[in-house]
XYZ file of C-alpha atoms in Angstrom:
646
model
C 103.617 122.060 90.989
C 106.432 122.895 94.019
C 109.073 123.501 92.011
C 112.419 125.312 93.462
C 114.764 127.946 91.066
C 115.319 131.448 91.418
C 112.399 134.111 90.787
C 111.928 136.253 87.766
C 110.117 139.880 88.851
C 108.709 141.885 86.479
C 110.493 144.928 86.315
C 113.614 142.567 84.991
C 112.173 140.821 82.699
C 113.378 141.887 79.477
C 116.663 141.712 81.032
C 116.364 138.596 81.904
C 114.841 137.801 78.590
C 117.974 138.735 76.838
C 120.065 137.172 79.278
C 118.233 133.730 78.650
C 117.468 133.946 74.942
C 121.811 134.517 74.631
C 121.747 131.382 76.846
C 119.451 129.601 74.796
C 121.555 130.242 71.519
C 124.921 129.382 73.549
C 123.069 126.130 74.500
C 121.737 125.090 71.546
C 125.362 125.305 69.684
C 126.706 122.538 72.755
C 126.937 119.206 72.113
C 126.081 118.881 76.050
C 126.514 121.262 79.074
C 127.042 120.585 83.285
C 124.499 119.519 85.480
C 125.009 123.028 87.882
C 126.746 126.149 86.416
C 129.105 125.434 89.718
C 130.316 122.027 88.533
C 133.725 121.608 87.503
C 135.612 118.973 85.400
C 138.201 117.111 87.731
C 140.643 114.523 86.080
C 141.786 113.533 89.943
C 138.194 113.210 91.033
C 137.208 110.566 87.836
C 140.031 108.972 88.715
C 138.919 108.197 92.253
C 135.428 107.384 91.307
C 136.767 104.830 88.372
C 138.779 103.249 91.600
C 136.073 103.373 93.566
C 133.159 101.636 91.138
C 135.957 99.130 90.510
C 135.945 98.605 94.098
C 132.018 98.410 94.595
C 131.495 95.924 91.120
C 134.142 93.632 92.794
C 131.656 93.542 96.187
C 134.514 95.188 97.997
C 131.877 97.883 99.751
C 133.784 99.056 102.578
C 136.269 99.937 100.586
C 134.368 101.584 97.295
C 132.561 103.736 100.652
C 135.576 105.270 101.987
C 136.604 106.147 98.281
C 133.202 107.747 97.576
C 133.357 109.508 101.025
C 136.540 111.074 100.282
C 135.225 112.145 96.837
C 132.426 113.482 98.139
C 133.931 115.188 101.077
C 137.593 116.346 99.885
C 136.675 117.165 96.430
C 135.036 120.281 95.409
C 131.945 119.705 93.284
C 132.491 118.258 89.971
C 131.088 116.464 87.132
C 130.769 113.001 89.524
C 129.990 114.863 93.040
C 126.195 113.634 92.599
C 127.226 109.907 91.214
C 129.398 109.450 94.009
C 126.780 110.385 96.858
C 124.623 107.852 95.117
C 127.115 104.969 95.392
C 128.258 106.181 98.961
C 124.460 105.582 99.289
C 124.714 102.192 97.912
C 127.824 100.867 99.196
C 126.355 101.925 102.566
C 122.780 100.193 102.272
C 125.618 96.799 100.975
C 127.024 97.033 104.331
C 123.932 97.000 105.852
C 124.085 100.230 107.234
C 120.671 101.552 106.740
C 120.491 104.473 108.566
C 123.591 106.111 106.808
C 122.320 105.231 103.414
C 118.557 107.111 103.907
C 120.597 109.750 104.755
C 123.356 109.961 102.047
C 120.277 109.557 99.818
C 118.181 112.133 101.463
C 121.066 114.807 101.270
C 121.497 113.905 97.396
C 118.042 114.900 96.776
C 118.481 118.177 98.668
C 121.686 118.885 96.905
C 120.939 118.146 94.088
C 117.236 118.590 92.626
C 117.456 117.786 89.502
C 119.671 114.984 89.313
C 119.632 111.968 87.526
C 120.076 109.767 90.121
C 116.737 110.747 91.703
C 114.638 108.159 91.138
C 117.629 105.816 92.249
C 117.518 107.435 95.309
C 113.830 107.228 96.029
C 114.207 103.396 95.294
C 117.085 102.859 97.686
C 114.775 105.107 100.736
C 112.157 102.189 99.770
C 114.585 99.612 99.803
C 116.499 101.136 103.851
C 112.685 101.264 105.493
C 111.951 97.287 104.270
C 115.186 96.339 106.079
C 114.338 98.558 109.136
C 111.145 96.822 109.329
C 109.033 99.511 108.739
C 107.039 97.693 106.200
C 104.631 100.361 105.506
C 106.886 103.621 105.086
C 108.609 101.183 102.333
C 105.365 100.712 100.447
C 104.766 104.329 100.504
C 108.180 105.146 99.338
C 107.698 102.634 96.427
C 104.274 103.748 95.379
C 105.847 107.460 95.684
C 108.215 105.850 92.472
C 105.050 104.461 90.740
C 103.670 108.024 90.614
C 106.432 110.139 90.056
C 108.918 111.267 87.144
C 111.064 108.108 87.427
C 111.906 106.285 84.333
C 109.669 103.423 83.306
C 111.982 100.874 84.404
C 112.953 102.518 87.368
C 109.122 102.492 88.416
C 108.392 99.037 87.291
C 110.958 97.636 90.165
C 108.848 99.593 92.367
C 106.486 98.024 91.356
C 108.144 94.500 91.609
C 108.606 95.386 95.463
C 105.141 96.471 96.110
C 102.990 93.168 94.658
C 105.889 90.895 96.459
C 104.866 92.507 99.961
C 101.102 91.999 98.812
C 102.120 88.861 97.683
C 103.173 87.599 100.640
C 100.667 89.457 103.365
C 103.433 92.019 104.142
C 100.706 94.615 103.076
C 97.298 94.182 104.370
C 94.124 94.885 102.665
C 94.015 97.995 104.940
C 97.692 98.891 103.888
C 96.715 99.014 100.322
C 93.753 100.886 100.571
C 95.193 103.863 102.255
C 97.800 103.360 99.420
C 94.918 103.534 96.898
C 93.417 106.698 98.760
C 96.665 108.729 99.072
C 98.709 107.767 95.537
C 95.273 106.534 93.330
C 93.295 103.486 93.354
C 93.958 102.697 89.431
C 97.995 102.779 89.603
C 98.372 101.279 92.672
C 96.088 98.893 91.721
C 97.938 98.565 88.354
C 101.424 98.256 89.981
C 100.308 95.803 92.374
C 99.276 93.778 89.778
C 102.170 93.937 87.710
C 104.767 93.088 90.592
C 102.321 89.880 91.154
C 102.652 88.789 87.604
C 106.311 88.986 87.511
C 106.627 87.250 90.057
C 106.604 83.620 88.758
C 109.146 84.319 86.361
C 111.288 85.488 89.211
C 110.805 81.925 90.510
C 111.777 80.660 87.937
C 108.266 79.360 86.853
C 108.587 80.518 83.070
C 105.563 79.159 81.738
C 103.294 80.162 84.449
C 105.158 83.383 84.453
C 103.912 84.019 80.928
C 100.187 83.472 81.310
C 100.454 85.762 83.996
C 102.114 88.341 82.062
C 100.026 88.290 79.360
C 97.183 88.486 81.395
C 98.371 91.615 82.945
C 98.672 93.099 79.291
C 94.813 92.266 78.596
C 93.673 93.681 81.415
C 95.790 96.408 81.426
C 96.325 97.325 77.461
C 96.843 100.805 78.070
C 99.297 100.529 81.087
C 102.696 102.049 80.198
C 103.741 98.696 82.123
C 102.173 96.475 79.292
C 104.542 98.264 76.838
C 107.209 96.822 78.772
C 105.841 93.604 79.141
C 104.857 92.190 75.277
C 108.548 92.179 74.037
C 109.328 89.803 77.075
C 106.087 87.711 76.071
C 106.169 84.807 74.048
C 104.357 85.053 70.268
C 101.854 83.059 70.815
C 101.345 84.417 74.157
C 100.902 87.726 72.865
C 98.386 86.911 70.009
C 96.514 84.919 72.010
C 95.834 87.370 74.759
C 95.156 90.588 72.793
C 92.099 90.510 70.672
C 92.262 92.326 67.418
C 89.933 94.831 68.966
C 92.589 95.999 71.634
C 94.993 96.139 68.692
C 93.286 98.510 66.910
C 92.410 101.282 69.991
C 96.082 100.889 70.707
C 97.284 101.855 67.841
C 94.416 104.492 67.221
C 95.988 105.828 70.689
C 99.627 105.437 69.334
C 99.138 107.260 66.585
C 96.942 110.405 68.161
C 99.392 110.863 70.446
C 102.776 110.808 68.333
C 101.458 111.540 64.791
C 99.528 114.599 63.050
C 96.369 113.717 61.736
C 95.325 114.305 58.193
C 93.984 117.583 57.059
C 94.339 118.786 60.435
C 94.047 122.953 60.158
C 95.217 123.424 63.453
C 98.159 122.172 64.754
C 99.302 122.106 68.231
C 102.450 121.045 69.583
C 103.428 119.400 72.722
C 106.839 119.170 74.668
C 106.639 117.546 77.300
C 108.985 114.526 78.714
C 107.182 111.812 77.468
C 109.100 108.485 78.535
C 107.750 109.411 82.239
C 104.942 108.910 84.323
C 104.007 112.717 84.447
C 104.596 113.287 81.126
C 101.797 110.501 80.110
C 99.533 111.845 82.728
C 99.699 115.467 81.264
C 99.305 114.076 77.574
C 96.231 111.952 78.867
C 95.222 115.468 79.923
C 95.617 116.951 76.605
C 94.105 113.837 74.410
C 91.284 114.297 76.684
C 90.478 117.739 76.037
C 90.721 117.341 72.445
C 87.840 114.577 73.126
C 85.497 116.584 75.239
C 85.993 120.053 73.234
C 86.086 119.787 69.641
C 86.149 122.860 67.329
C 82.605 124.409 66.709
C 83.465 124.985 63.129
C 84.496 121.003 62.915
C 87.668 121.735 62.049
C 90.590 119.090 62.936
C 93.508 119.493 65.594
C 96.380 118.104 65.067
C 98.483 117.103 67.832
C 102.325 116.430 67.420
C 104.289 115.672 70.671
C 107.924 116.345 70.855
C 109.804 114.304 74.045
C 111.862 116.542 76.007
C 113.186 113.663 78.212
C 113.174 116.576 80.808
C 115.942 117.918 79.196
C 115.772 122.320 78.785
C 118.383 122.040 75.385
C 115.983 118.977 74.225
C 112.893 120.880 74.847
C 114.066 124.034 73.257
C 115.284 122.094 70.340
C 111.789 120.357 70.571
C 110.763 124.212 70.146
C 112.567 125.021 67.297
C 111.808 121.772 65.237
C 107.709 122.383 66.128
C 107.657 126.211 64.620
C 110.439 125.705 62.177
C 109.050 122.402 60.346
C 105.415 122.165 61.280
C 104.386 125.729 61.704
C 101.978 124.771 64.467
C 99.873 127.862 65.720
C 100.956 127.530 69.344
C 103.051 125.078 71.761
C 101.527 123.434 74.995
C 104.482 123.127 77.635
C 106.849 121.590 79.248
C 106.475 120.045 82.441
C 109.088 121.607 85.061
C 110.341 125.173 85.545
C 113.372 124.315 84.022
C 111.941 122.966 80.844
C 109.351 126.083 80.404
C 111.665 129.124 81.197
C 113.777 128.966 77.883
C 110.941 127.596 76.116
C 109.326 131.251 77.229
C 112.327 132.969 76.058
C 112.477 131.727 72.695
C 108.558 131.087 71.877
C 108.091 135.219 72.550
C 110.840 136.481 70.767
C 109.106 134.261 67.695
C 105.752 135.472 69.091
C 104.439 132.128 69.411
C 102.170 131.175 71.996
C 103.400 129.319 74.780
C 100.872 127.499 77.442
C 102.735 126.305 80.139
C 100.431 123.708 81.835
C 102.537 122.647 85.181
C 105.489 124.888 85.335
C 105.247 126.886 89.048
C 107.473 129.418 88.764
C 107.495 133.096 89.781
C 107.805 135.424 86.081
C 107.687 132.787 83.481
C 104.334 134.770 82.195
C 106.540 138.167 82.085
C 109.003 136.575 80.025
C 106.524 137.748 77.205
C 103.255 138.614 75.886
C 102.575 135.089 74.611
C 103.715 133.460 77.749
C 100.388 132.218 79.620
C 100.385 129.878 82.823
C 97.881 127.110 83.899
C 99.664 126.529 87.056
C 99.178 128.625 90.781
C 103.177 130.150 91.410
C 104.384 130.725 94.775
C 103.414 134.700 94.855
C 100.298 133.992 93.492
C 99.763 131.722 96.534
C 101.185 133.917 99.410
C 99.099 137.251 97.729
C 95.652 134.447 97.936
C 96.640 133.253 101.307
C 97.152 136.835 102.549
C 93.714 138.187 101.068
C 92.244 136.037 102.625
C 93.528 136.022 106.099
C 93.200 139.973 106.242
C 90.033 140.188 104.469
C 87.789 137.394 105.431
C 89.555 136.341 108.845
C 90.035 139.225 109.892
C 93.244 138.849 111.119
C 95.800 141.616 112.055
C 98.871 140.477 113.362
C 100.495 137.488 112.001
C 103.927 135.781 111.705
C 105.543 133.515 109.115
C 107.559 130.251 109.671
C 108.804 128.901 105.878
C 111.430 127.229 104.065
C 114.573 128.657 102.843
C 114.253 128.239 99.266
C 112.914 129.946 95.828
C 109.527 128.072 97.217
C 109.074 129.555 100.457
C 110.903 132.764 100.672
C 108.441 134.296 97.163
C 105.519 133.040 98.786
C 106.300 135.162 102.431
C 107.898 137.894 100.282
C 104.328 138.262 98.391
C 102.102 137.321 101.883
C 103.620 140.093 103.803
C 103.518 142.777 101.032
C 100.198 142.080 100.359
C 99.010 141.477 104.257
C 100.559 144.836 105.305
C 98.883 146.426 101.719
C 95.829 145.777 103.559
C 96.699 147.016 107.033
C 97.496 143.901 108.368
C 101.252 143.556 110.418
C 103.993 140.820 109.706
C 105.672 140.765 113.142
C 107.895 138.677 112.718
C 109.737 136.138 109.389
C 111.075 132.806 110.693
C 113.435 130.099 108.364
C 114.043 126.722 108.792
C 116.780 124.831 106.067
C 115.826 121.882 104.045
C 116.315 118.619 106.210
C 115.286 120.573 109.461
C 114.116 118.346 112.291
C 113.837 120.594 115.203
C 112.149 123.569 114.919
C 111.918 124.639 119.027
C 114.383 127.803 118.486
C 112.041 129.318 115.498
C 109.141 128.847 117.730
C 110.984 130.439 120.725
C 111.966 133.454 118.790
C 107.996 133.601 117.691
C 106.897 133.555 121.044
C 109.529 136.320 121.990
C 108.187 138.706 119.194
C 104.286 137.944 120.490
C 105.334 138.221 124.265
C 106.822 141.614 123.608
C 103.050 142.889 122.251
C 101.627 141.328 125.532
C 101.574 144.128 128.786
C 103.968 143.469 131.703
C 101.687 141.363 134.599
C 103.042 144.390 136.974
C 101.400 146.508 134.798
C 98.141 145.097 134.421
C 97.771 144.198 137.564
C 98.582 148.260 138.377
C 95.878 149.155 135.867
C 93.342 146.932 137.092
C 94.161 147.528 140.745
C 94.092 151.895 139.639
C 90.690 151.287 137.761
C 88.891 149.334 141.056
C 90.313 152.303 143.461
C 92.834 150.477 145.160
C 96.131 152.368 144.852
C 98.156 150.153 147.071
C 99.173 148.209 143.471
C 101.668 145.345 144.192
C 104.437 146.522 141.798
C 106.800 143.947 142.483
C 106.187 140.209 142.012
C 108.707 137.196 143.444
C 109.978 135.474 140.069
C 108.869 132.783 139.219
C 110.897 129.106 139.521
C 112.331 128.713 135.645
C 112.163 124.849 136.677
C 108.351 124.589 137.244
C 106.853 127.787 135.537
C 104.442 127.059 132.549
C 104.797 128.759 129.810
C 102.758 131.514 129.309
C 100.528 131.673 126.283
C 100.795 133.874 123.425
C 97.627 135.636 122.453
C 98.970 138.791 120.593
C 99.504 136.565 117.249
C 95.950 136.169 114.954
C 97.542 134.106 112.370
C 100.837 132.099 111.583
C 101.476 131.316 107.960
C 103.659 128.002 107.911
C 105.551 127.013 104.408
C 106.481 124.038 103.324
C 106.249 120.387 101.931
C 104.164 117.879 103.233
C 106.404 115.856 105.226
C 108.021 119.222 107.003
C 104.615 119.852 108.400
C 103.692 116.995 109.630
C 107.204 117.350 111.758
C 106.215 121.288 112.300
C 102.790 120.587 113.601
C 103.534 119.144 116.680
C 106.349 121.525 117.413
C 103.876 124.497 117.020
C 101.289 123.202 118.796
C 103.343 122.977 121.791
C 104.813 126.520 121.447
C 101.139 127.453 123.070
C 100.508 129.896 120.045
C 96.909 129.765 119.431
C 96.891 131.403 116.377
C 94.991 130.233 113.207
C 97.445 128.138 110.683
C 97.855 129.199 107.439
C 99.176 127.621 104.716
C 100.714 127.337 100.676
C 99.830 123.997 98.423
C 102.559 121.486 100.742
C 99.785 121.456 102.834
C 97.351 119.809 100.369
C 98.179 116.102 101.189
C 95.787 113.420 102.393
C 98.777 111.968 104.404
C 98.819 115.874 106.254
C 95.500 115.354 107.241
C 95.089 111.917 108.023
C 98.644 112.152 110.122
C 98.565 115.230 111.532
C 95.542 114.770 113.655
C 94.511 117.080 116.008
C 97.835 119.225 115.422
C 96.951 120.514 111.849
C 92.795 120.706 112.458
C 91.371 123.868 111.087
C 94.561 124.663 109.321
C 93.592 127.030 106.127
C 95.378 126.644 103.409
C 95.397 127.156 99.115
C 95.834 124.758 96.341
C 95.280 124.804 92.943
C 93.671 121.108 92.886
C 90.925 119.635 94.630
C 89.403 116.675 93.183
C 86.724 116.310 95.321
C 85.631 120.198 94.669
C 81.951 120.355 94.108
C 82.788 122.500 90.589
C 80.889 120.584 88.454
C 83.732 120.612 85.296
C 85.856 119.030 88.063
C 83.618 116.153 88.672
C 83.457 115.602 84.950
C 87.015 115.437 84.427
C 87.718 113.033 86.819
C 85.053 110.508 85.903
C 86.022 111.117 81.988
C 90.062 110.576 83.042
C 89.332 107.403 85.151
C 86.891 106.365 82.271
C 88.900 106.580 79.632
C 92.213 105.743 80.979
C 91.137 103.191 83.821
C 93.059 105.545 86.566
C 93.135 107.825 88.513
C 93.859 111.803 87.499
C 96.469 114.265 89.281
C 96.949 117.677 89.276
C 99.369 116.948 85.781
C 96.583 115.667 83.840
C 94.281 117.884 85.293
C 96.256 121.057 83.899
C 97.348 119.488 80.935
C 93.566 119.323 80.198
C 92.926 122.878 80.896
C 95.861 124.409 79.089
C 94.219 122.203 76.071
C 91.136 123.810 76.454
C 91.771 127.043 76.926
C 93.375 126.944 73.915
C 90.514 125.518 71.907
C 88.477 127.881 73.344
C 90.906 130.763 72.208
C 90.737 129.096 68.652
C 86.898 128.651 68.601
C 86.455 132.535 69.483
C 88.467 133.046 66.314
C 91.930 132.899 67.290
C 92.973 131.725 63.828
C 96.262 132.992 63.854
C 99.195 133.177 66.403
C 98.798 136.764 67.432
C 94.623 136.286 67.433
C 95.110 133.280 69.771
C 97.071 135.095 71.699
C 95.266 137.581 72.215
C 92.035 136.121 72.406
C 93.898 133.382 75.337
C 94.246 136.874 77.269
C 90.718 137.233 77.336
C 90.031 134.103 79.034
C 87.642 135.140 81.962
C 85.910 131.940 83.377
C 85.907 128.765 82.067
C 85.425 126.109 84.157
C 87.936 123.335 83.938
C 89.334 120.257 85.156
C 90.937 122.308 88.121
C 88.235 124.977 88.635
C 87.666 127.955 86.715
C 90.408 129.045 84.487
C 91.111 133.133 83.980
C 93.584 135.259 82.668
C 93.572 138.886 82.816
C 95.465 141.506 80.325
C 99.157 142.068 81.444
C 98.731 139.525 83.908
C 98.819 135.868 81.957
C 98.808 133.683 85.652
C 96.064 131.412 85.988
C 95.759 132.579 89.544
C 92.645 131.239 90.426
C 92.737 128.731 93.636
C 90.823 126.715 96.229
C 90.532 127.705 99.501
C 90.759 124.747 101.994
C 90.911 123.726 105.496
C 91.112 120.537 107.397
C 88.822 118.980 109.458
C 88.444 115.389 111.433
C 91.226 114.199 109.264
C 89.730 115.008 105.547
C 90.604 118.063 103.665
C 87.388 120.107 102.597
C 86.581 123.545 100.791
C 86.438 126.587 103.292
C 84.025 128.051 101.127
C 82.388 127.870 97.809
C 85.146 128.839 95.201
């Protein structure tokens, strides 16, 4: 997953290991800690934000936004910097002043990345396009909520918003299936259908309002939406749309994924924020795999899930409570980077194994010998990316354009060491800041670098002139009119490596193409996004690129995954699920070889050389615990397809 924190390198990592396993202890003796190390407590600034939500509950916006404004602008960061950006966001978007509050919002999320205000601010982005009229942008916004990390109530108003607009033909049939395609056909389908059934009862049709409630729950038993539907149903509503047959798999489901079965032999514990939407899909993943790859010697597996709430203190906690009180033989998680990096610390100082399904960054697998990850980091994607671009492209001369964060700066750091390993040249490094619209100057300094490779026009015309007898060469040549001179193109550069999320490169694309650099695009796992291909058009055709996830891969293990996830969960998989699965069954596989013991699983999870999975083939190597193994894509006529066979 593109996750953004600081890189660990391998030379440092017991250092770092001691550093964080101190932290850890200091952490777990808190009763809470701040958001950001650079946060401090400021009596003035609660003061001004108590004013200022005083201001904003009595609908006095302009005034609660000039109070947030000055908090957020005159104060130096402290404990209610992010709050107040959110109501500055919200006081705006009262006034009407849409613009402004998309980009208050926008700057909270760069800011501040793991805040809890996110899925707020993803709402309110939803909320500014609807008023701007841009009808579809605000349906993709809201099904971005659906899919995402945000709380369960957070993502059921998104769903309110999207079946209204279906409700009322805001969304066409074509809208919603290009939602379907990009976000999943079974959860948009799902949330669509649970905005439309709460709709009456936002009328103020009760009794309608309940039928269609409750028929939402029997179609959709399993939907985390139904959960929050039956307490608002009436009793005989509820009884009389769930049949005792529902009743029973639900609870069957309940109780696999919260309890430890009887006589289990083998238990396995999971940390993982479960309250979310991600944190469902990646124990859907998990249940799964303990479905599809039971024990050959019959034994049980006991499950027992521990909810982090996305919290690093909860999840170590989580940790402590799993190896402490259940003695479980190894520990599958936790979601983000955050979550997994003190889980690594303290799990290999206990020498428990740790498999850390989604967690993306750089080092978490030095941290210890019984650290292993599922998921590709950002080195091991610039050191694919480069291999193949030297080795298999052939290209020699090549340039990098990226992001200036944790994300992009490991991946170029680890593409140009390994592209000039093989004899390959990184001319030149380019940045661009989070938020960066205009990316003209990076391309101009590009172009400089590849120009300078190019011969003077003097001089080849000399050479050509010397070589065809003539030695009356022209060496001097009228310059040419700045005002009407096309620019000349730059064919020194073989490849250009461009970093970054999905919605930068649709905005790079362009730019690029009309730098006149024909040189092939490269690219990390930002640029594996239907919306990239379908959107980019002819700017981003033939781009090459790596991901860890393809569900349309021709793998066979793939295929089977996704028809067993939409099967038995009646949606759509992601990437979450997907590793979640694999992380389960690579450790079944580790206990089936005879890894009956922490440092046996271990060891035998190290010998892992090809299993095929629900994201390809998963491998680990000795020293080297990455699951590094990745697709290699390109796009073409809008679709994103294998380059070759994996």
């Amino acid at each position: 997953m593109h996750q953004t924190s600081h890189p660990h390198f391998l030379k440092n990592s017991m250092k770092k290991l001691t550093l964080i396993i101190t932290l850890v202890i200091t952490f777990i003796t808190l009763p809470a800690f701040a958001q950001t190390p650079t946060l401090v407590y400021s009596q003035d600034a609660e003061a001004l934000f108590q004013r200022a939500l005083t201001r904003y509950i009595q609908n006095s916006y302009a005034e609660a936004k000039l109070s947030f404004q000055e908090l957020v602008e005159k104060h130096p960061p402290n404990q209610r910097t992010s709050a107040a950006r959110l109501m500055l966001a919200k006081s705006q978007y009262k006034l009407k002043d849409y613009s402004s509050a998309m980009a208050t919002a926008i700057e909270l999320q760069q800011q501040f990345p793991y805040s809890r205000y996110l899925p707020e601010t993803d709402l309110l982005i939803g909320d500014c396009y609807f008023h701007q009229g841009q009808i579809y942008s605000a349906a993709t916004q809201y099904s971005r909520v659906v899919t995402n990390r945000s709380d369960l109530r957070t993502r059921a108003r998104a769903a309110d918003r999207l079946g209204q607009m279906s409700g009322v033909n805001q969304l066409t049939d074509r809208d919603l299936e290009r939602l379907k395609k990009d976000f999943g056909k079974g959860i948009i389908e799902e949330a669509v259908s649970f905005g439309l059934a709460r709709w009456p009862t936002k009328l103020g049709d009760v009794t309608r309002g309940q039928k269609q409630l409750a028929l939402f729950v029997e179609r959709h038993p399993n939907s985390a939406f139904s959960a929050l539907i039956r307490p608002m149903l009436a009793p005989d509503q509820a009884s009389s749309r769930r049949t005792d047959q529902t009743t029973t798999a639900e609870n069957k489901t309940e109780a696999q994924a919260m309890r430890e079965p009887e006589n289990a032999r083998y238990k396995i514990g999971v940390i993982a924020p479960l309250g979310s939407s991600l944190g469902e899909d990646l124990r859907n993943g998990i249940l799964l795999a303990r479905e599809h790859a039971p024990l050959s010697s019959r034994d049980q597996v006991g499950l027992i899930f521990e909810d982090s709430e996305g919290d690093p203190i909860r999840a170590v906690r989580a940790a402590q409570k799993l190896v402490e009180q259940n003695d479980v033989i190894a520990i599958i998680g936790a979601l983000s980077s955050a979550e997994t990096t003190p889980l690594a610390a303290l799990l290999g100082a206990q020498k428990v194994p740790l498999i850390a399904p989604t967690a993306s960054d750089d080092g978490i697998a030095s941290l210890s010998p019984y650290i292993f990850q599922m998921n590709a980091t950002p080195g091991a994607q610039g050191r694919r990316i480069a291999e193949h671009a030297v080795r298999k492209q052939g290209l020699k001369i090549l340039a990098t354009l990226a992001s200036r964060d944790a994300y992009g700066q490991r991946i170029v750091k680890e593409f140009t060491a390994t592209a000039e390993e093989l004899g390959a040249e990184v001319l030149i490094q380019e940045w661009y800041e989070p938020g960066t619209t205009d990316y003209r100057r990076q391309f101009e300094r590009i172009r400089s670098a590849g120009l300078a490779l190019q011969p003077p026009k003097t001089l080849s015309t000399e050479i050509e002139s010397l070589l065809q007898g003539d030695l009356s060469a022209n060496l001097s040549s009228p310059e040419g009119n700045s005002d009407t001179e096309q620019k000349e193109v730059v064919k020194t550069l073989d490849g250009l490596l461009i970093v970054g999320d999905g919605s930068d490169i649709l905005l790079i694309a362009p730019q690029y193409h009309s730098a006149l650099i024909p040189a092939q695009i490269l690219g990390s796992d930002g640029w594996n996004h239907t919306q990239v291909a379908r959107e980019g058009g002819a700017y981003v055709e033939g781009a090459v690129f790596v991901a860890k996830y393809y569900d349309q891969s021709n793998i066979q293990s793939v295929q089977n995954f996704v028809t067993a996830y939409r099967s038995r969960y009646g949606k759509d998989q992601n990437i979450v699920a997907a590793l979640g699965y694999d992380a389960m069954l690579a450790t079944l596989k580790a206990i089936n070889a005879g890894g009956t013991t922490r440092d046996k699983l271990r060891d035998n999870l190290e010998a892992i050389s090809d299993i095929p999975g629900a994201t390809g083939h998963i491998a680990f190597k000795k020293g080297d615990r990455e699951n590094a193994w990745m697709y290699m894509l390109t796009i073409r006529k809008g679709r994103i397809e294998p380059l070759t066979t994996p």
